[in-house]
Structures are given as structure tokens and as C-alpha cells.
Amino acid sequence: MPQAQGLPLALPPQPVRIPGPRPATTTAPERLARRELRAQIARLERELARSFVSAFPHGEVDVSVPAAGGPRLLSLGELETTRDALSARLSSARRSLADLGERQERARVMLERMRLEPGRYKFARVSNAELGEGGCGVWEVRPRLGLIGMLAGWWQVKLSSGCPLGRGRGPAPPPRRSAVRLTA
């Protein structure tokens, strides 16, 4: 028998087995319920992703997923809770998309009215972002020929040229003075 520092060492004849959790026995109806809940969750996640993609450039759709705390098998109750939370987030995303669509439609109607009767909408502005379009342009009712057009009542709708030019990083900083001075 081997010894270490005068004490006998007893080696186990075989590796020690640690009993793990027993596999849960599920019944056929529970398996069907799990499969159905997972299918519903997958469908809701796809629809939530579609709503994010459809609102991408200008939308405010939240598609964040809360952390579940590591890999594990969810119970039926947890699957139902996940499904209900996804359903609530999807309905919220649909509401925000509908609101965004209504705001864009109001801006389009306003632009159309500005084009038809510019004199009624003096100095009104509608940006491309409000219309759901890309770019930095802004539609604005301006007097034609400046002050003369304003006094004569000549108004027109103009589209700005787009994004402002970059101005760079500003003037160069003054040179840094060295802490070491050389003396002659």
C-alpha cells in the first residue's frame, strides 16, 4: 500500500460517479405542448425581426432579448411566459410602426398642401426624415425673389440641396512646448 508522509493512502478501485439530475420523464401531451409553444415563439421572433427590418432606417422598434441566465430547458410555464412577453413586444412594435406610418403620412399630406398652395404655408418646412426618405433635404416654402417676392406674395416650395458640408476638425492646435530646454 502506498504511503505519503507516513500515512497510508487508499486508492479507490474505480472512478467515483457523481449522480446527476435524473432526466425528467415527459408525457406525450407535454411534448406536444412544448413543441407547439416553441413553434409559436419561433413565429413571434420571426415577426418581430420582420417589424425591425421594415422600420430599419427610421424606426424605433426594440428587438432586444433579455438574458435567460445560461443554457437550460425551460418549463411549460417559462415557455408560456416567454411567448406572452414576445407577443407583448410584437404588439408594441406594431403600434410604433403604425404611429411612424401615420406621422409620415401626415408629413406627405403637408408637403402636398405646401406644393398646391405655398402662400398659405409661408416658411413651413418638412424634412426628408419626416417623410421617411433618406438624405438630409428639407422642403421649405420660401418667397420667390427674396423680399420683393415676399411683398408681392410670390411663394414657392424649394428642396434644400442636402446635407451640410463637413467642416473638418477645426484649426490645428498650437505646437506643444517641450519641458526640456537646451541652454547654450
Short mmCIF file of C-alpha atoms in Angstrom, two decimals:
data_model
loop_
_atom_site.label_atom_id
_atom_site.label_comp_id
_atom_site.label_asym_id
_atom_site.label_seq_id
_atom_site.Cartn_x
_atom_site.Cartn_y
_atom_site.Cartn_z
CA MET A 1 0.00 0.00 0.00
CA PRO A 2 1.48 3.39 -0.96
CA GLN A 3 2.28 5.88 1.78
CA ALA A 4 2.64 9.65 1.80
CA GLN A 5 4.40 11.26 4.77
CA GLY A 6 3.82 8.21 6.90
CA LEU A 7 0.06 8.00 6.22
CA PRO A 8 -1.40 5.13 4.23
CA LEU A 9 -3.15 6.15 1.00
CA ALA A 10 -6.22 4.25 -0.01
CA LEU A 11 -6.95 4.42 -3.71
CA PRO A 12 -10.50 3.77 -4.80
CA PRO A 13 -10.78 0.73 -7.00
CA GLN A 14 -12.86 2.57 -9.65
CA PRO A 15 -13.67 6.20 -10.52
CA VAL A 16 -16.19 7.95 -8.32
CA ARG A 17 -19.53 8.51 -10.03
CA ILE A 18 -21.47 11.59 -9.11
CA PRO A 19 -25.16 11.12 -9.62
CA GLY A 20 -26.57 13.75 -11.99
CA PRO A 21 -30.07 15.02 -12.23
CA ARG A 22 -32.50 12.40 -13.31
CA PRO A 23 -33.92 13.01 -16.75
CA ALA A 24 -37.43 14.30 -16.48
CA THR A 25 -39.97 11.98 -17.88
CA THR A 26 -42.35 13.85 -20.10
CA THR A 27 -45.63 12.62 -21.34
CA ALA A 28 -46.80 12.81 -24.92
CA PRO A 29 -49.20 15.73 -24.29
CA GLU A 30 -46.42 17.70 -22.58
CA ARG A 31 -44.08 17.09 -25.51
CA LEU A 32 -46.77 18.27 -27.92
CA ALA A 33 -47.37 21.36 -25.79
CA ARG A 34 -43.63 22.12 -25.72
CA ARG A 35 -43.36 21.68 -29.48
CA GLU A 36 -46.36 23.95 -30.05
CA LEU A 37 -45.02 26.64 -27.68
CA ARG A 38 -41.58 26.55 -29.32
CA ALA A 39 -43.24 26.91 -32.76
CA GLN A 40 -45.27 29.89 -31.51
CA ILE A 41 -42.14 31.51 -30.02
CA ALA A 42 -40.24 31.00 -33.29
CA ARG A 43 -43.10 32.57 -35.28
CA LEU A 44 -43.27 35.56 -32.92
CA GLU A 45 -39.49 36.05 -33.13
CA ARG A 46 -39.66 35.98 -36.96
CA GLU A 47 -42.46 38.56 -36.97
CA LEU A 48 -40.56 40.76 -34.52
CA ALA A 49 -37.47 40.58 -36.75
CA ARG A 50 -39.59 41.48 -39.80
CA SER A 51 -41.01 44.50 -37.99
CA PHE A 52 -37.48 45.64 -37.14
CA VAL A 53 -36.35 45.26 -40.75
CA SER A 54 -39.39 47.10 -42.12
CA ALA A 55 -38.73 50.05 -39.78
CA PHE A 56 -34.96 49.93 -40.12
CA PRO A 57 -33.77 53.32 -41.30
CA HIS A 58 -36.20 55.44 -39.29
CA GLY A 59 -37.96 53.13 -36.84
CA GLU A 60 -37.75 52.79 -33.11
CA VAL A 61 -38.51 49.08 -32.75
CA ASP A 62 -36.97 47.35 -29.73
CA VAL A 63 -35.84 43.81 -30.52
CA SER A 64 -33.58 43.25 -27.54
CA VAL A 65 -33.75 39.87 -25.86
CA PRO A 66 -33.33 39.63 -22.09
CA ALA A 67 -30.68 37.20 -20.89
CA ALA A 68 -32.08 33.88 -19.70
CA GLY A 69 -29.23 33.13 -17.30
CA GLY A 70 -27.46 30.39 -19.21
CA PRO A 71 -28.48 27.30 -21.13
CA ARG A 72 -31.30 25.30 -19.64
CA LEU A 73 -34.50 23.55 -20.52
CA LEU A 74 -37.49 25.79 -19.92
CA SER A 75 -40.58 24.51 -18.19
CA LEU A 76 -44.00 24.85 -19.76
CA GLY A 77 -44.73 27.88 -17.58
CA GLU A 78 -41.48 29.57 -18.60
CA LEU A 79 -42.20 28.86 -22.28
CA GLU A 80 -45.66 30.41 -21.88
CA THR A 81 -44.14 33.45 -20.15
CA THR A 82 -41.61 33.83 -22.97
CA ARG A 83 -44.36 33.55 -25.58
CA ASP A 84 -46.52 36.14 -23.80
CA ALA A 85 -43.58 38.56 -23.45
CA LEU A 86 -42.75 38.20 -27.16
CA SER A 87 -46.39 38.75 -28.06
CA ALA A 88 -46.49 41.95 -25.99
CA ARG A 89 -43.26 43.21 -27.58
CA LEU A 90 -44.58 42.42 -31.06
CA SER A 91 -47.82 44.33 -30.45
CA SER A 92 -45.78 47.26 -29.12
CA ALA A 93 -43.56 47.15 -32.22
CA ARG A 94 -46.61 47.09 -34.48
CA ARG A 95 -48.08 50.10 -32.64
CA SER A 96 -44.85 52.07 -33.01
CA LEU A 97 -44.70 51.18 -36.72
CA ALA A 98 -48.30 52.30 -37.17
CA ASP A 99 -47.53 55.58 -35.37
CA LEU A 100 -44.46 56.09 -37.56
CA GLY A 101 -46.54 55.44 -40.69
CA GLU A 102 -49.19 57.94 -39.56
CA ARG A 103 -46.55 60.63 -38.89
CA GLN A 104 -45.01 60.05 -42.32
CA GLU A 105 -48.42 60.19 -43.97
CA ARG A 106 -49.22 63.50 -42.23
CA ALA A 107 -45.89 64.89 -43.45
CA ARG A 108 -46.65 63.76 -47.02
CA VAL A 109 -50.07 65.41 -46.89
CA MET A 110 -48.49 68.59 -45.54
CA LEU A 111 -45.92 68.60 -48.36
CA GLU A 112 -48.65 68.11 -50.96
CA ARG A 113 -50.63 71.02 -49.49
CA MET A 114 -47.48 73.16 -49.46
CA ARG A 115 -46.95 72.41 -53.15
CA LEU A 116 -50.56 73.22 -54.06
CA GLU A 117 -50.88 76.45 -52.05
CA PRO A 118 -47.46 77.75 -50.99
CA GLY A 119 -48.90 81.15 -49.98
CA ARG A 120 -50.91 79.56 -47.16
CA TYR A 121 -47.86 77.80 -45.69
CA LYS A 122 -45.28 80.60 -45.55
CA PHE A 123 -41.89 79.37 -44.25
CA ALA A 124 -43.27 75.89 -43.48
CA ARG A 125 -40.67 73.09 -43.51
CA VAL A 126 -40.89 69.32 -43.99
CA SER A 127 -37.70 67.26 -43.81
CA ASN A 128 -36.98 64.09 -45.76
CA ALA A 129 -36.62 62.25 -42.44
CA GLU A 130 -40.22 63.19 -41.58
CA LEU A 131 -41.30 61.80 -44.96
CA GLY A 132 -39.46 58.54 -44.32
CA GLU A 133 -36.97 59.21 -47.09
CA GLY A 134 -33.21 59.18 -46.94
CA GLY A 135 -30.96 62.18 -47.17
CA CYS A 136 -30.74 65.48 -45.37
CA GLY A 137 -33.02 67.50 -47.65
CA VAL A 138 -35.73 69.81 -46.35
CA TRP A 139 -38.75 71.03 -48.29
CA GLU A 140 -39.45 74.66 -47.42
CA VAL A 141 -41.84 77.38 -48.60
CA ARG A 142 -39.74 80.44 -49.47
CA PRO A 143 -40.55 83.76 -51.13
CA ARG A 144 -39.57 83.90 -54.80
CA LEU A 145 -37.08 86.72 -55.43
CA GLY A 146 -36.50 87.35 -51.71
CA LEU A 147 -38.03 90.47 -50.17
CA ILE A 148 -39.72 91.52 -53.40
CA GLY A 149 -41.46 88.14 -53.66
CA MET A 150 -42.48 88.32 -50.02
CA LEU A 151 -44.09 91.73 -50.51
CA ALA A 152 -45.71 90.67 -53.80
CA GLY A 153 -46.98 87.36 -52.38
CA TRP A 154 -44.89 85.13 -54.66
CA TRP A 155 -44.14 81.94 -52.76
CA GLN A 156 -42.54 78.70 -53.90
CA VAL A 157 -41.62 75.32 -52.44
CA LYS A 158 -37.91 74.54 -52.59
CA LEU A 159 -35.92 71.48 -51.67
CA SER A 160 -32.65 72.19 -49.91
CA SER A 161 -29.51 70.89 -51.55
CA GLY A 162 -28.98 68.21 -48.93
CA CYS A 163 -26.53 67.54 -46.15
CA PRO A 164 -24.26 70.34 -44.97
CA LEU A 165 -20.63 70.11 -45.96
CA GLY A 166 -18.18 68.80 -43.44
CA ARG A 167 -16.20 71.49 -41.72
CA GLY A 168 -13.21 69.38 -40.78
CA ARG A 169 -11.78 69.10 -37.31
CA GLY A 170 -11.13 72.79 -36.81
CA PRO A 171 -7.84 74.68 -36.66
CA ALA A 172 -4.68 72.82 -35.79
CA PRO A 173 -3.72 73.01 -32.11
CA PRO A 174 -0.71 75.14 -31.23
CA PRO A 175 2.59 73.25 -31.06
CA ARG A 176 3.37 71.79 -27.65
CA ARG A 177 6.30 73.22 -25.80
CA SER A 178 8.92 70.80 -24.66
CA ALA A 179 9.64 70.58 -20.94
CA VAL A 180 13.36 70.23 -21.60
CA ARG A 181 15.13 73.44 -22.58
CA LEU A 182 18.51 73.40 -24.13
CA THR A 183 20.89 76.08 -22.93
CA ALA A 184 23.95 77.17 -24.79
#
